[in-house]
Amino acid sequence: MQFSLFSLPLRYFSEVARTGSVNQAAQRLHVAASAVSRQLAKLEDSVGVPLFERQPRGMALTAAGARLLAHVNAQEAQSHGLVQQLQDLATQQAQ
């Protein structure tokens, strides 16, 4: 089971960064493109800087967006490690 410790806006941001497209991200996330766009707008509003350059053929990360993506990727790796540790503890306790 895939589990994320990240907020909805960060999950959507990460997927748009990976795909370079709001529509492709929405398809992969099984949500409407308008929902992805709304979450990106909220995230950009909350951090106070644009995270993407809107281009005719997709989305490109700004310098701020690239920095946020690096942070999200590092945190995601740490989160996966934490979840694995928690599962290992549960397995040890069950034995």
PDB file of C-alpha atoms in Angstrom:
ATOM      1  CA  MET A   1       0.000   0.000   0.000  1.00  0.00           C
ATOM      2  CA  GLN A   2       1.334   3.422  -0.978  1.00  0.00           C
ATOM      3  CA  PHE A   3       1.170   5.911   1.869  1.00  0.00           C
ATOM      4  CA  SER A   4       2.260   9.528   1.922  1.00  0.00           C
ATOM      5  CA  LEU A   5       3.072  11.642   4.954  1.00  0.00           C
ATOM      6  CA  PHE A   6       2.894  14.729   2.757  1.00  0.00           C
ATOM      7  CA  SER A   7       0.084  17.202   2.389  1.00  0.00           C
ATOM      8  CA  LEU A   8      -2.141  17.131  -0.646  1.00  0.00           C
ATOM      9  CA  PRO A   9      -0.593  20.276  -2.170  1.00  0.00           C
ATOM     10  CA  LEU A  10       2.916  18.815  -1.887  1.00  0.00           C
ATOM     11  CA  ARG A  11       1.838  15.496  -3.416  1.00  0.00           C
ATOM     12  CA  TYR A  12       0.234  17.336  -6.322  1.00  0.00           C
ATOM     13  CA  PHE A  13       3.259  19.633  -6.684  1.00  0.00           C
ATOM     14  CA  SER A  14       5.591  16.646  -6.778  1.00  0.00           C
ATOM     15  CA  GLU A  15       3.531  14.857  -9.428  1.00  0.00           C
ATOM     16  CA  VAL A  16       3.315  17.942 -11.657  1.00  0.00           C
ATOM     17  CA  ALA A  17       7.082  18.373 -11.294  1.00  0.00           C
ATOM     18  CA  ARG A  18       7.603  14.726 -12.320  1.00  0.00           C
ATOM     19  CA  THR A  19       5.266  14.809 -15.295  1.00  0.00           C
ATOM     20  CA  GLY A  20       5.659  18.441 -16.367  1.00  0.00           C
ATOM     21  CA  SER A  21       1.907  18.635 -16.867  1.00  0.00           C
ATOM     22  CA  VAL A  22      -1.141  19.364 -14.738  1.00  0.00           C
ATOM     23  CA  ASN A  23      -3.266  17.084 -16.914  1.00  0.00           C
ATOM     24  CA  GLN A  24      -0.853  14.154 -16.743  1.00  0.00           C
ATOM     25  CA  ALA A  25      -0.442  14.611 -13.000  1.00  0.00           C
ATOM     26  CA  ALA A  26      -4.211  14.658 -12.579  1.00  0.00           C
ATOM     27  CA  GLN A  27      -4.547  11.425 -14.563  1.00  0.00           C
ATOM     28  CA  ARG A  28      -1.872   9.716 -12.481  1.00  0.00           C
ATOM     29  CA  LEU A  29      -3.464  10.968  -9.256  1.00  0.00           C
ATOM     30  CA  HIS A  30      -7.000  10.084 -10.428  1.00  0.00           C
ATOM     31  CA  VAL A  31      -8.324  13.574  -9.782  1.00  0.00           C
ATOM     32  CA  ALA A  32      -9.561  16.468 -11.898  1.00  0.00           C
ATOM     33  CA  ALA A  33      -6.972  18.771 -13.436  1.00  0.00           C
ATOM     34  CA  SER A  34      -8.787  21.721 -11.855  1.00  0.00           C
ATOM     35  CA  ALA A  35      -8.162  20.206  -8.405  1.00  0.00           C
ATOM     36  CA  VAL A  36      -4.441  19.951  -9.145  1.00  0.00           C
ATOM     37  CA  SER A  37      -4.358  23.538 -10.422  1.00  0.00           C
ATOM     38  CA  ARG A  38      -6.169  24.779  -7.311  1.00  0.00           C
ATOM     39  CA  GLN A  39      -3.751  23.008  -4.985  1.00  0.00           C
ATOM     40  CA  LEU A  40      -0.746  24.387  -6.869  1.00  0.00           C
ATOM     41  CA  ALA A  41      -2.170  27.899  -6.660  1.00  0.00           C
ATOM     42  CA  LYS A  42      -2.722  27.486  -2.894  1.00  0.00           C
ATOM     43  CA  LEU A  43       0.813  26.193  -2.432  1.00  0.00           C
ATOM     44  CA  GLU A  44       2.337  29.028  -4.440  1.00  0.00           C
ATOM     45  CA  ASP A  45       0.222  31.511  -2.507  1.00  0.00           C
ATOM     46  CA  SER A  46       1.317  30.055   0.822  1.00  0.00           C
ATOM     47  CA  VAL A  47       5.042  30.151  -0.014  1.00  0.00           C
ATOM     48  CA  GLY A  48       4.730  33.500  -1.768  1.00  0.00           C
ATOM     49  CA  VAL A  49       6.664  32.625  -4.922  1.00  0.00           C
ATOM     50  CA  PRO A  50       5.859  30.925  -8.224  1.00  0.00           C
ATOM     51  CA  LEU A  51       6.997  27.302  -8.281  1.00  0.00           C
ATOM     52  CA  PHE A  52       6.342  26.696 -11.971  1.00  0.00           C
ATOM     53  CA  GLU A  53       6.656  28.602 -15.189  1.00  0.00           C
ATOM     54  CA  ARG A  54       3.489  28.011 -17.167  1.00  0.00           C
ATOM     55  CA  GLN A  55       4.554  27.219 -20.708  1.00  0.00           C
ATOM     56  CA  PRO A  56       2.487  26.479 -23.822  1.00  0.00           C
ATOM     57  CA  ARG A  57       3.471  22.808 -23.607  1.00  0.00           C
ATOM     58  CA  GLY A  58       3.610  22.123 -19.917  1.00  0.00           C
ATOM     59  CA  MET A  59       5.037  23.270 -16.651  1.00  0.00           C
ATOM     60  CA  ALA A  60       8.688  23.955 -15.863  1.00  0.00           C
ATOM     61  CA  LEU A  61      10.035  24.372 -12.344  1.00  0.00           C
ATOM     62  CA  THR A  62      11.323  27.771 -11.303  1.00  0.00           C
ATOM     63  CA  ALA A  63      14.474  27.936  -9.170  1.00  0.00           C
ATOM     64  CA  ALA A  64      12.219  28.027  -6.094  1.00  0.00           C
ATOM     65  CA  GLY A  65      10.260  25.044  -7.395  1.00  0.00           C
ATOM     66  CA  ALA A  66      13.448  23.059  -7.973  1.00  0.00           C
ATOM     67  CA  ARG A  67      14.575  23.777  -4.427  1.00  0.00           C
ATOM     68  CA  LEU A  68      11.200  22.737  -3.025  1.00  0.00           C
ATOM     69  CA  LEU A  69      11.237  19.544  -5.102  1.00  0.00           C
ATOM     70  CA  ALA A  70      14.689  18.636  -3.755  1.00  0.00           C
ATOM     71  CA  HIS A  71      13.381  19.149  -0.232  1.00  0.00           C
ATOM     72  CA  VAL A  72      10.232  17.109  -0.915  1.00  0.00           C
ATOM     73  CA  ASN A  73      12.280  14.273  -2.436  1.00  0.00           C
ATOM     74  CA  ALA A  74      14.609  14.190   0.578  1.00  0.00           C
ATOM     75  CA  GLN A  75      11.696  14.245   2.996  1.00  0.00           C
ATOM     76  CA  GLU A  76       9.919  11.535   1.010  1.00  0.00           C
ATOM     77  CA  ALA A  77      12.975   9.287   1.277  1.00  0.00           C
ATOM     78  CA  GLN A  78      13.149   9.910   5.021  1.00  0.00           C
ATOM     79  CA  SER A  79       9.424   9.237   5.354  1.00  0.00           C
ATOM     80  CA  HIS A  80       9.720   5.922   3.536  1.00  0.00           C
ATOM     81  CA  GLY A  81      12.550   4.964   5.873  1.00  0.00           C
ATOM     82  CA  LEU A  82      10.461   5.921   8.885  1.00  0.00           C
ATOM     83  CA  VAL A  83       7.464   3.910   7.689  1.00  0.00           C
ATOM     84  CA  GLN A  84       9.751   0.903   7.148  1.00  0.00           C
ATOM     85  CA  GLN A  85      11.137   1.276  10.668  1.00  0.00           C
ATOM     86  CA  LEU A  86       7.623   1.437  12.108  1.00  0.00           C
ATOM     87  CA  GLN A  87       6.602  -1.668  10.177  1.00  0.00           C
ATOM     88  CA  ASP A  88       9.739  -3.473  11.357  1.00  0.00           C
ATOM     89  CA  LEU A  89       8.857  -2.599  14.953  1.00  0.00           C
ATOM     90  CA  ALA A  90       5.373  -3.999  14.500  1.00  0.00           C
ATOM     91  CA  THR A  91       6.825  -7.205  13.022  1.00  0.00           C
ATOM     92  CA  GLN A  92       9.273  -7.556  15.914  1.00  0.00           C
ATOM     93  CA  GLN A  93       6.522  -7.039  18.482  1.00  0.00           C
ATOM     94  CA  ALA A  94       4.326  -9.656  16.803  1.00  0.00           C
ATOM     95  CA  GLN A  95       7.060 -12.301  17.111  1.00  0.00           C
TER      96      GLN A  95
END
